[in-house]
Short mmCIF file of C-alpha atoms in Angstrom, two decimals:
data_model
loop_
_atom_site.label_atom_id
_atom_site.label_comp_id
_atom_site.label_asym_id
_atom_site.label_seq_id
_atom_site.Cartn_x
_atom_site.Cartn_y
_atom_site.Cartn_z
CA ALA A 1057 -4.88 18.77 1.49
CA PRO A 1058 -4.69 16.36 4.65
CA GLU A 1059 -2.90 13.40 4.05
CA PRO A 1060 -4.98 10.45 3.38
CA PRO A 1061 -4.52 7.24 5.89
CA ASP A 1062 -3.28 4.03 4.79
CA PRO A 1063 -5.45 1.01 4.07
CA VAL A 1064 -6.10 -0.93 7.41
CA PRO A 1065 -6.74 -4.74 8.15
CA VAL A 1066 -9.93 -6.38 7.43
CA SER A 1067 -10.69 -6.57 10.96
CA GLY A 1068 -11.16 -2.75 11.01
CA VAL A 1069 -8.46 -2.13 13.56
CA PRO A 1070 -5.93 0.44 12.22
CA TYR A 1071 -2.24 -0.68 11.98
CA PRO A 1072 0.04 0.65 14.67
CA GLY A 1073 1.28 4.13 13.75
CA THR A 1074 -2.03 5.01 11.81
CA PRO A 1075 -2.72 8.77 12.48
CA GLY A 1076 -5.91 9.85 14.13
CA PRO A 1077 -7.14 12.21 16.49
CA ALA A 1078 -6.72 11.42 20.40
CA PRO A 1079 -9.79 11.04 22.49
CA SER A 1080 -10.12 13.94 24.85
CA ASP A 1081 -10.46 13.92 28.65
CA PRO A 1082 -14.20 14.96 29.71
CA GLY A 1083 -12.76 16.64 32.68
CA ASP A 1084 -10.20 18.72 30.91
CA ALA A 1085 -10.87 22.46 30.68
CA ALA A 1086 -10.12 22.69 27.13
CA ALA A 1087 -12.68 20.26 26.38
CA VAL A 1088 -15.34 22.43 28.29
CA GLN A 1089 -14.31 25.53 26.24
CA GLY A 1090 -15.02 23.62 22.97
CA PRO A 1091 -13.23 21.01 20.74
CA PRO A 1092 -9.64 21.71 19.67
CA THR A 1093 -8.56 22.28 16.17
CA ILE A 1094 -7.04 19.06 15.01
CA ASP A 1095 -4.10 19.55 12.30
CA TYR A 1096 -4.04 16.39 10.18
CA ALA A 1097 -0.56 17.40 8.57
CA HIS A 1098 2.14 15.04 9.44
CA PRO A 1099 4.70 16.30 11.91
CA ARG A 1100 7.58 15.26 9.81
CA ARG A 1101 6.29 16.44 6.56
CA ARG A 1102 5.29 20.13 7.21
CA ARG A 1103 6.32 22.55 4.62
CA THR A 1104 8.54 25.09 5.41
CA SER A 1105 7.09 27.65 3.03
CA ALA A 1106 3.97 29.59 3.96
CA GLU A 1107 2.79 29.79 0.29
CA ALA A 1108 -0.54 28.20 -0.43
CA PRO A 1109 -0.33 24.96 -2.65
CA GLU A 1110 -0.62 25.51 -6.33
CA PRO A 1111 -4.31 25.31 -7.54
CA ALA A 1112 -5.48 22.31 -9.33
CA PRO A 1113 -5.75 22.82 -13.18
CA ARG A 1114 -9.31 23.27 -14.37
CA PRO A 1115 -10.92 20.40 -15.70
CA ALA A 1116 -11.82 20.72 -19.61
CA PRO A 1117 -15.45 21.68 -20.38
CA ALA A 1118 -17.88 18.86 -21.11
CA ALA A 1119 -18.21 18.09 -24.77
CA ASP A 1120 -22.13 18.17 -24.43
CA PRO A 1121 -24.21 19.85 -21.77
CA GLY A 1122 -25.24 17.78 -18.84
CA ARG A 1123 -22.32 15.52 -19.13
CA PRO A 1124 -19.41 15.43 -16.53
CA PRO A 1125 -16.20 17.31 -17.44
CA VAL A 1126 -13.23 15.58 -19.02
CA PRO A 1127 -10.78 14.27 -16.47
CA VAL A 1128 -7.59 15.89 -16.16
CA ALA A 1129 -4.14 14.32 -14.90
CA GLY A 1130 -3.22 16.06 -11.82
CA ASP A 1131 -6.69 17.44 -10.84
CA ALA A 1132 -5.91 17.98 -7.31
CA SER A 1133 -4.36 20.44 -5.00
CA GLY A 1134 -0.59 20.18 -4.16
CA TRP A 1135 2.81 21.74 -4.48
CA SER A 1136 4.18 19.64 -7.26
CA MET A 1137 2.60 17.61 -9.97
CA ASP A 1138 3.73 14.44 -8.10
CA GLU A 1139 1.86 15.48 -5.01
CA ARG A 1140 -1.22 16.61 -7.07
CA LEU A 1141 -1.28 13.03 -8.59
CA TYR A 1142 -0.73 11.35 -5.43
CA ASN A 1143 -3.71 13.23 -4.09
CA GLN A 1144 -5.65 12.43 -7.07
CA VAL A 1145 -4.92 8.81 -6.82
CA TRP A 1146 -6.26 8.81 -3.22
CA GLY A 1147 -9.33 10.92 -4.24
CA MET A 1148 -10.27 8.13 -6.80
CA PHE A 1149 -9.66 5.53 -3.93
CA GLU A 1150 -12.11 7.25 -1.63
CA ASP A 1151 -14.32 8.16 -4.48
CA LEU A 1152 -14.65 4.33 -5.44
CA ALA A 1153 -15.00 3.18 -1.68
CA ARG A 1154 -17.92 5.57 -1.18
CA THR A 1155 -19.97 5.01 -4.41
CA VAL A 1156 -19.83 1.30 -3.97
CA ALA A 1157 -20.77 1.74 -0.31
CA ALA A 1158 -23.78 3.55 -1.58
CA TYR A 1159 -24.55 0.96 -3.84
CA ARG A 1160 -24.34 -1.93 -1.27
CA SER A 1161 -26.41 0.08 1.30
CA ALA A 1162 -29.22 0.52 -1.40
CA VAL A 1163 -29.29 -3.23 -2.37
CA ASP A 1164 -29.32 -4.00 1.39
CA PHE A 1165 -32.21 -1.52 2.08
CA ALA A 1166 -34.08 -3.04 -0.99
CA ASP A 1167 -33.58 -6.56 0.37
CA ALA A 1168 -34.58 -5.81 3.73
CA ARG A 1169 -37.79 -4.05 2.51
CA GLN A 1170 -38.64 -6.90 0.46
CA ASP A 1171 -38.29 -9.42 3.38
CA ARG A 1172 -40.61 -7.02 5.49
CA GLU A 1173 -43.19 -6.80 2.74
CA LEU A 1174 -43.11 -10.71 2.23
CA ASP A 1175 -43.60 -11.13 6.00
CA GLU A 1176 -46.62 -8.83 6.01
CA VAL A 1177 -47.94 -11.08 3.04
CA LEU A 1178 -47.56 -14.18 4.87
CA SER A 1179 -48.98 -12.77 8.07
CA ASP A 1180 -52.23 -11.94 6.31
CA PRO A 1181 -54.66 -14.86 6.07
CA ARG A 1182 -56.26 -13.40 3.21
CA HIS A 1183 -53.23 -13.80 1.06
CA ARG A 1184 -52.74 -17.56 1.80
CA VAL A 1185 -55.37 -18.54 -0.77
CA GLY A 1186 -55.98 -17.46 -4.16
CA GLY A 1187 -53.75 -15.32 -6.47
CA ALA A 1188 -53.59 -12.17 -4.03
CA GLY A 1189 -50.53 -13.74 -2.27
CA ASP A 1190 -48.72 -14.17 -5.54
CA ALA A 1191 -49.51 -11.10 -6.84
CA ALA A 1192 -48.20 -9.22 -3.37
CA ARG A 1193 -45.07 -11.35 -3.81
CA GLU A 1194 -44.46 -10.20 -7.23
CA THR A 1195 -45.20 -6.63 -6.45
CA ALA A 1196 -42.56 -6.72 -3.56
CA ARG A 1197 -39.93 -8.44 -5.71
CA ALA A 1198 -40.38 -5.94 -8.52
CA ARG A 1199 -40.09 -2.97 -6.00
CA ARG A 1200 -36.94 -4.60 -4.90
CA ASP A 1201 -35.50 -5.12 -8.61
CA ASP A 1202 -36.66 -1.47 -9.42
CA LEU A 1203 -34.65 -0.08 -6.57
CA VAL A 1204 -31.56 -2.06 -7.12
CA ALA A 1205 -31.60 -1.17 -10.88
CA GLN A 1206 -31.74 2.49 -10.03
CA ALA A 1207 -28.68 2.06 -7.61
CA ARG A 1208 -26.94 0.12 -10.29
CA ALA A 1209 -27.52 2.79 -12.68
CA VAL A 1210 -25.91 5.49 -10.54
CA LEU A 1211 -23.02 3.14 -9.79
CA ASP A 1212 -22.45 2.57 -13.35
CA ARG A 1213 -22.47 6.22 -14.02
CA ASP A 1214 -19.88 6.77 -11.32
CA LEU A 1215 -17.81 3.91 -12.39
CA ALA A 1216 -17.54 5.03 -15.97
CA GLN A 1217 -16.27 8.53 -14.64
CA LEU A 1218 -13.60 6.83 -12.61
CA VAL A 1219 -12.68 4.48 -15.37
CA ALA A 1220 -12.20 7.67 -17.62
CA GLU A 1221 -10.22 9.38 -14.95
CA SER A 1222 -7.95 6.24 -14.45
CA GLU A 1223 -7.19 5.94 -18.28
CA VAL A 1224 -5.99 9.70 -18.09
CA VAL A 1225 -4.08 9.53 -14.60
CA GLU A 1226 -2.31 6.13 -15.05
CA PRO A 1227 -0.12 7.34 -18.23
CA ALA A 1228 0.67 10.44 -16.47
CA LEU A 1229 2.08 8.81 -13.22
CA PRO A 1230 5.94 9.13 -12.36
CA ALA A 1231 8.12 6.13 -12.16
CA ALA A 1232 7.41 5.85 -8.33
CA TYR A 1233 3.82 5.35 -8.75
CA ALA A 1234 3.78 3.68 -12.28
CA ARG A 1235 3.12 0.14 -13.35
CA TRP A 1236 6.14 -1.60 -14.78
CA ASP A 1237 4.64 -1.62 -18.23
CA ASN A 1238 4.37 2.32 -18.17
CA PRO A 1239 6.62 4.00 -20.88
CA VAL A 1240 8.21 6.06 -18.10
CA TRP A 1241 10.65 3.20 -17.47
CA HIS A 1242 12.00 3.34 -20.66
CA GLY A 1243 13.93 6.61 -20.43
CA GLY A 1244 15.60 9.14 -18.44
CA GLY A 1245 18.25 8.79 -15.63
CA LEU A 1246 17.63 8.84 -11.74
CA PRO A 1247 15.66 11.70 -10.17
CA GLU A 1248 17.55 14.42 -8.37
CA GLU A 1249 15.09 14.08 -5.46
CA ALA A 1250 13.50 11.37 -3.40
CA PRO A 1251 9.96 10.25 -4.18
CA LEU A 1252 6.74 11.45 -2.36
CA ALA A 1253 5.38 7.69 -2.38
CA LEU A 1254 5.88 4.27 -3.60
CA ARG A 1255 3.46 2.12 -5.60
CA LEU A 1256 3.07 -1.20 -3.81
CA GLY A 1257 0.34 -2.87 -6.17
CA ASN A 1258 -3.11 -2.19 -7.18
CA LEU A 1259 -6.57 -2.46 -5.41
CA SER A 1260 -10.14 -3.39 -6.80
CA LEU A 1261 -13.63 -4.29 -5.68
CA PRO A 1262 -15.90 -6.97 -6.93
CA GLU A 1263 -18.40 -4.55 -8.33
CA MET A 1264 -15.52 -3.30 -11.03
CA PRO A 1265 -12.59 -5.64 -11.12
CA GLY A 1266 -11.24 -4.14 -14.07
CA LEU A 1267 -10.95 -0.90 -12.33
CA ARG A 1268 -7.58 -0.81 -10.39
CA ILE A 1269 -6.51 1.91 -8.13
CA PRO A 1270 -2.63 2.45 -7.53
CA MET A 1271 -1.83 1.42 -3.87
CA LEU A 1272 0.67 4.07 -2.79
CA MET A 1273 2.48 4.22 0.38
CA ARG A 1274 4.28 7.38 1.56
CA VAL A 1275 8.27 7.56 1.49
CA PRO A 1276 10.08 7.15 3.61
CA LEU A 1277 8.22 4.08 4.74
CA GLU A 1278 7.00 4.67 8.16
CA ARG A 1279 6.47 0.63 8.88
CA GLY A 1280 8.15 -2.20 7.37
CA LEU A 1281 6.60 -4.59 4.69
CA TRP A 1282 5.67 -8.03 4.93
CA ILE A 1283 5.19 -10.41 1.86
CA ASP A 1284 3.50 -13.40 3.05
CA ASN A 1285 4.67 -16.50 1.16
CA GLY A 1286 2.61 -18.97 3.19
CA ARG A 1287 -0.17 -20.99 1.79
CA THR A 1288 -2.79 -19.92 4.47
CA GLY A 1289 -4.02 -16.45 3.23
CA SER A 1290 -6.15 -16.47 0.09
CA GLU A 1291 -7.64 -19.21 -2.26
CA ALA A 1292 -5.15 -18.43 -5.10
CA ALA A 1293 -2.22 -19.17 -2.45
CA MET A 1294 -3.87 -22.30 -1.47
CA ALA A 1295 -4.12 -23.24 -5.12
CA MET A 1296 -0.55 -22.46 -5.98
CA ASP A 1297 2.45 -24.83 -5.63
CA THR A 1298 4.61 -23.89 -2.55
CA ASP A 1299 7.64 -23.39 -4.54
CA ARG A 1300 5.91 -21.12 -7.03
CA LEU A 1301 4.45 -18.95 -4.28
CA ARG A 1302 7.83 -18.48 -2.79
CA ARG A 1303 9.56 -17.45 -6.09
CA ALA A 1304 6.63 -15.13 -6.58
CA ALA A 1305 6.98 -13.71 -3.30
CA MET A 1306 10.77 -13.34 -3.63
CA ASP A 1307 10.26 -11.76 -7.29
CA MET A 1308 7.89 -9.22 -5.83
CA ALA A 1309 10.46 -8.07 -2.82
CA VAL A 1310 13.03 -7.71 -5.89
CA ALA A 1311 10.89 -5.68 -7.80
CA HIS A 1312 9.97 -3.31 -4.82
CA ALA A 1313 14.00 -3.06 -4.02
CA VAL A 1314 14.61 -2.13 -7.62
CA ARG A 1315 11.93 0.63 -7.70
CA LEU A 1316 13.36 2.00 -4.55
CA LEU A 1317 16.72 2.25 -6.14
CA ALA A 1318 15.59 3.65 -9.45
CA VAL A 1319 13.29 6.39 -7.88
CA HIS A 1320 15.99 7.58 -5.61
CA PRO A 1321 18.93 9.68 -6.54
CA ALA A 1322 22.36 7.78 -6.86
CA ASP A 1323 24.06 6.86 -3.64
CA ARG A 1324 20.67 8.01 -1.64
CA PHE A 1325 19.55 4.39 -1.07
CA SER A 1326 21.15 1.29 0.00
CA VAL A 1327 19.87 -2.32 -0.07
CA HIS A 1328 21.18 -5.13 2.24
CA VAL A 1329 19.76 -8.80 1.72
CA ILE A 1330 19.71 -11.54 4.21
CA ASP A 1331 19.28 -15.01 2.60
CA ALA A 1332 20.43 -17.29 5.02
CA ALA A 1333 19.80 -20.55 3.13
CA GLY A 1334 20.55 -18.97 -0.48
CA ALA A 1335 16.97 -20.04 -1.43
CA GLY A 1336 16.31 -16.71 -3.13
CA ALA A 1337 19.41 -16.75 -5.49
CA ALA A 1338 17.55 -16.97 -8.47
CA SER A 1339 15.35 -14.00 -7.62
CA LEU A 1340 18.18 -11.96 -6.38
CA ALA A 1341 20.22 -12.51 -9.66
CA PRO A 1342 19.50 -9.03 -11.16
CA LEU A 1343 20.56 -7.13 -8.20
CA VAL A 1344 23.53 -9.20 -7.71
CA ARG A 1345 24.72 -8.88 -11.37
CA ALA A 1346 24.10 -5.18 -11.21
CA GLY A 1347 26.39 -4.81 -8.42
CA VAL A 1348 23.95 -2.48 -6.51
CA LEU A 1349 23.65 -4.05 -3.24
CA ALA A 1350 25.45 -2.79 -0.43
CA ALA A 1351 27.24 -6.09 0.20
CA PRO A 1352 26.76 -9.65 -1.25
CA PRO A 1353 23.70 -11.40 0.22
CA ALA A 1354 24.39 -12.39 3.88
CA ALA A 1355 24.22 -16.36 4.21
CA GLY A 1356 24.48 -18.52 7.25
CA ALA A 1357 24.02 -17.59 10.90
CA GLU A 1358 27.27 -15.74 10.79
CA GLY A 1359 26.17 -13.42 7.90
CA VAL A 1360 22.75 -12.64 9.34
CA GLY A 1361 24.41 -11.64 12.67
CA ARG A 1362 26.98 -9.57 11.03
CA THR A 1363 24.40 -7.63 8.74
CA LEU A 1364 21.89 -7.13 11.48
CA ALA A 1365 24.81 -5.91 13.93
CA GLN A 1366 25.91 -3.40 11.23
CA LEU A 1367 22.28 -1.83 10.79
CA THR A 1368 21.60 -1.77 14.56
CA ARG A 1369 24.73 0.13 15.11
CA ARG A 1370 23.63 2.67 12.38
CA VAL A 1371 20.29 3.28 14.12
CA ASP A 1372 21.82 3.57 17.42
CA LEU A 1373 24.52 6.04 16.19
CA VAL A 1374 21.95 8.12 14.30
CA GLN A 1375 19.61 8.15 17.37
CA MET A 1376 22.40 9.45 19.55
CA ALA A 1377 23.50 12.03 16.96
CA LEU A 1378 19.89 13.27 16.77
CA ARG A 1379 19.50 13.54 20.46
CA ALA A 1380 22.73 15.31 20.68
CA GLY A 1381 21.54 17.80 18.17
CA ALA A 1382 24.47 17.02 15.82
CA PRO A 1383 22.97 14.82 13.03
CA ASP A 1384 26.00 15.22 10.65
CA GLU A 1385 28.60 14.24 13.24
CA LEU A 1386 28.63 10.61 12.42
CA PRO A 1387 31.55 8.34 11.98
CA ALA A 1388 32.87 8.31 8.41
CA ASP A 1389 32.11 4.47 8.18
CA VAL A 1390 28.37 5.19 8.68
CA ASP A 1391 26.34 5.05 5.48
CA ARG A 1392 24.06 8.15 5.43
CA ALA A 1393 21.87 6.91 2.80
CA GLU A 1394 18.29 5.34 3.49
CA GLN A 1395 18.61 1.68 4.02
CA LEU A 1396 16.53 -1.22 3.11
CA LEU A 1397 17.04 -4.72 4.60
CA VAL A 1398 15.38 -7.35 2.63
CA VAL A 1399 14.97 -10.71 5.04
CA HIS A 1400 14.29 -13.92 2.92
CA ASP A 1401 13.31 -17.42 4.61
CA PHE A 1402 12.81 -15.90 8.17
CA PRO A 1403 13.51 -17.40 10.75
CA HIS A 1404 16.05 -19.74 9.21
CA GLY A 1405 19.67 -18.70 10.30
CA PHE A 1406 18.23 -16.58 13.02
CA ASP A 1407 18.98 -17.27 16.93
CA ASP A 1408 17.51 -15.36 19.81
CA ARG A 1409 19.96 -12.56 19.52
CA ALA A 1410 19.28 -12.08 15.77
CA VAL A 1411 15.47 -12.13 16.44
CA THR A 1412 15.78 -9.44 19.06
CA GLN A 1413 17.72 -7.33 16.63
CA LEU A 1414 15.16 -7.62 13.83
CA ARG A 1415 12.52 -6.61 16.22
CA TYR A 1416 14.69 -3.56 17.17
CA LEU A 1417 15.20 -2.56 13.40
CA ALA A 1418 11.53 -2.85 12.93
CA ASP A 1419 10.45 -0.72 15.75
CA GLU A 1420 13.21 2.08 15.75
CA GLY A 1421 14.83 1.81 12.23
CA PRO A 1422 12.01 3.68 10.20
CA SER A 1423 12.64 6.98 12.21
CA VAL A 1424 16.10 6.96 11.29
CA GLY A 1425 16.06 5.67 7.60
CA VAL A 1426 16.47 1.93 8.18
CA HIS A 1427 13.49 0.06 6.65
CA LEU A 1428 12.48 -3.69 6.70
CA LEU A 1429 11.13 -5.86 3.86
CA MET A 1430 10.45 -9.35 4.86
CA VAL A 1431 9.48 -12.24 2.71
CA ALA A 1432 8.43 -15.09 5.21
CA ASP A 1433 5.72 -17.38 6.33
CA ARG A 1434 4.47 -16.78 9.70
CA GLU A 1435 3.73 -20.31 10.30
CA GLU A 1436 7.26 -21.19 10.01
CA ALA A 1437 8.11 -18.81 12.84
CA SER A 1438 5.26 -20.23 15.23
CA ALA A 1439 7.92 -21.61 17.71
CA TYR A 1440 8.60 -18.29 18.86
CA GLY A 1441 4.78 -18.16 20.06
CA PRO A 1442 3.48 -14.67 20.93
CA LEU A 1443 6.98 -13.12 21.14
CA LEU A 1444 6.87 -12.18 17.43
CA ASP A 1445 3.28 -10.95 17.37
CA PRO A 1446 4.13 -7.45 17.74
CA LEU A 1447 6.62 -7.77 14.92
CA TRP A 1448 3.84 -9.24 12.65
CA ARG A 1449 1.56 -6.55 13.59
CA SER A 1450 3.96 -3.90 13.13
CA LEU A 1451 4.32 -4.70 9.29
CA MET A 1452 2.21 -3.99 6.24
CA ARG A 1453 1.23 -7.45 4.90
CA LEU A 1454 1.10 -7.79 1.31
CA SER A 1455 0.47 -10.96 -0.87
CA PRO A 1456 2.15 -12.21 -4.08
CA VAL A 1457 -1.23 -13.36 -5.26
CA PRO A 1458 -4.43 -11.55 -5.47
CA ASP A 1459 -5.89 -11.58 -2.09
CA SER A 1460 -8.84 -9.52 -0.06
CA HIS A 1461 -6.98 -8.69 3.17
CA LEU A 1462 -7.14 -4.90 3.31
CA ALA A 1463 -9.78 -2.54 4.13
CA ASP A 1464 -10.21 1.14 3.33
CA PRO A 1465 -10.49 3.42 6.64
CA TRP A 1466 -13.74 5.04 5.54
CA VAL A 1467 -16.37 2.22 5.04
CA GLN A 1468 -14.22 -1.04 5.78
CA HIS A 1469 -14.75 -2.72 2.11
CA ALA A 1470 -12.55 -5.66 1.58
CA TRP A 1471 -10.40 -4.66 -1.22
CA THR A 1472 -8.60 -7.35 -3.60
CA PHE A 1473 -4.75 -6.49 -3.50
CA GLU A 1474 -2.97 -7.57 -6.59
CA PRO A 1475 0.90 -7.10 -6.78
CA ASP A 1476 2.46 -5.09 -9.51
CA LEU A 1477 5.13 -7.19 -11.24
CA PRO A 1478 7.04 -6.66 -14.41
CA PRO A 1479 5.60 -8.19 -17.65
CA GLN A 1480 6.59 -11.75 -18.32
CA GLY A 1481 9.67 -11.88 -20.32
CA SER A 1482 10.46 -8.10 -19.89
CA THR A 1483 13.74 -6.72 -19.23
CA VAL A 1484 12.55 -3.62 -17.50
CA LEU A 1485 14.14 -4.42 -14.22
CA GLU A 1486 17.45 -4.83 -15.95
CA ARG A 1487 17.35 -1.62 -17.73
CA ALA A 1488 16.36 0.24 -14.50
CA LEU A 1489 19.26 -1.42 -12.51
CA ASP A 1490 21.84 -0.21 -15.56
CA ARG A 1491 20.69 3.20 -14.89
CA VAL A 1492 21.33 2.95 -11.26
CA ARG A 1493 24.66 1.71 -11.91
CA GLU A 1494 25.57 4.08 -14.50
CA ALA A 1495 24.29 7.11 -12.27
CA ARG A 1496 26.57 5.50 -9.26
CA ARG A 1497 29.56 5.42 -11.43
CA THR A 1498 29.33 8.84 -12.69
CA THR A 1499 28.72 10.42 -9.24
CA ARG A 1500 31.43 8.70 -7.35
CA PRO A 1501 34.82 10.25 -7.26
#
């Protein structure tokens, strides 16, 4: 199955890096012969095996004739159960987008037809006196209400089927895709292979706010993440106290870091933290206590420069090794694991050189296993002017509170993003970190 695209901004302009067919030159000879065949498979994720993917499981037969079949977890094509579940989640996302688009289109058509009929009534002098005009208006409104009711019935039918599918799929998701309250987080050790994707939160639409579709992003991350802790985004952010909003954003970043550590094999993922002012110490406490960070959180301008220089050197060395065709010929002090850099309170502690290095890591790092997770308020970096605009545009913006800032690539609905955080008072993060620490202890010589 072709890999589905990531959500795009509400503006409808895809994020940089979003795959899509390139326009052809009208004067090209190939264009005259016929349209080229487009391969939507990701170039770095092609399968080495020529075997076809495993077929999707057959849905259970319907209990009664005429009813839809009972949903089955993993009811999609793929080479593994994780891939089938990933494709099934994206199929639910697409189904919800299209069924809501059909409903909204029907409502718009009904409203437009009602307006047209009312205009015709008002333009006819015979309907301006007596009860003929009132009767015509009531007829137009009744026709509109009838059409909307029919569209709503179809929407409710489709939503009921999606809710039933979600109730089956959600409990079957692996840890990388699952909510923090899923029982999958309560047992087992670290996996032997890297995950296919990572859950960033949930997506919903106003027509059915209770139906939340997991927002999954492929791993390794092809662009960085930006958790916006500013108060200029949504109404929920404007209504929240600044300190609480900043704490929620940092807690969200820590939850993502813990998830990445817990769903990768031991010593296959490293986390670095830049917290120049130490303002995120409370949120970072679980990571520090577990001893799973590559180094203590970098503080002050000196710590910022040292961490950025280390990761920049790694990017340069890996790129040179790849260009030379010798990816394994790296110095012994270079960490070969995937790297995640969590930056808090940007641009505090950053000088011009550090800002340049950060932009370099955002642009060049993902292709060689160095990923960026920023927790920042764009307004605080406004002094740099348009210099940082490419940086912000290259990152996937997330919000620590519900916010409608993402749009699907099919019909451009404004989806409400809701972060997925551990339940209040839960120790699930600590237990996950304990498994990471124990796995590293047993695997290291």
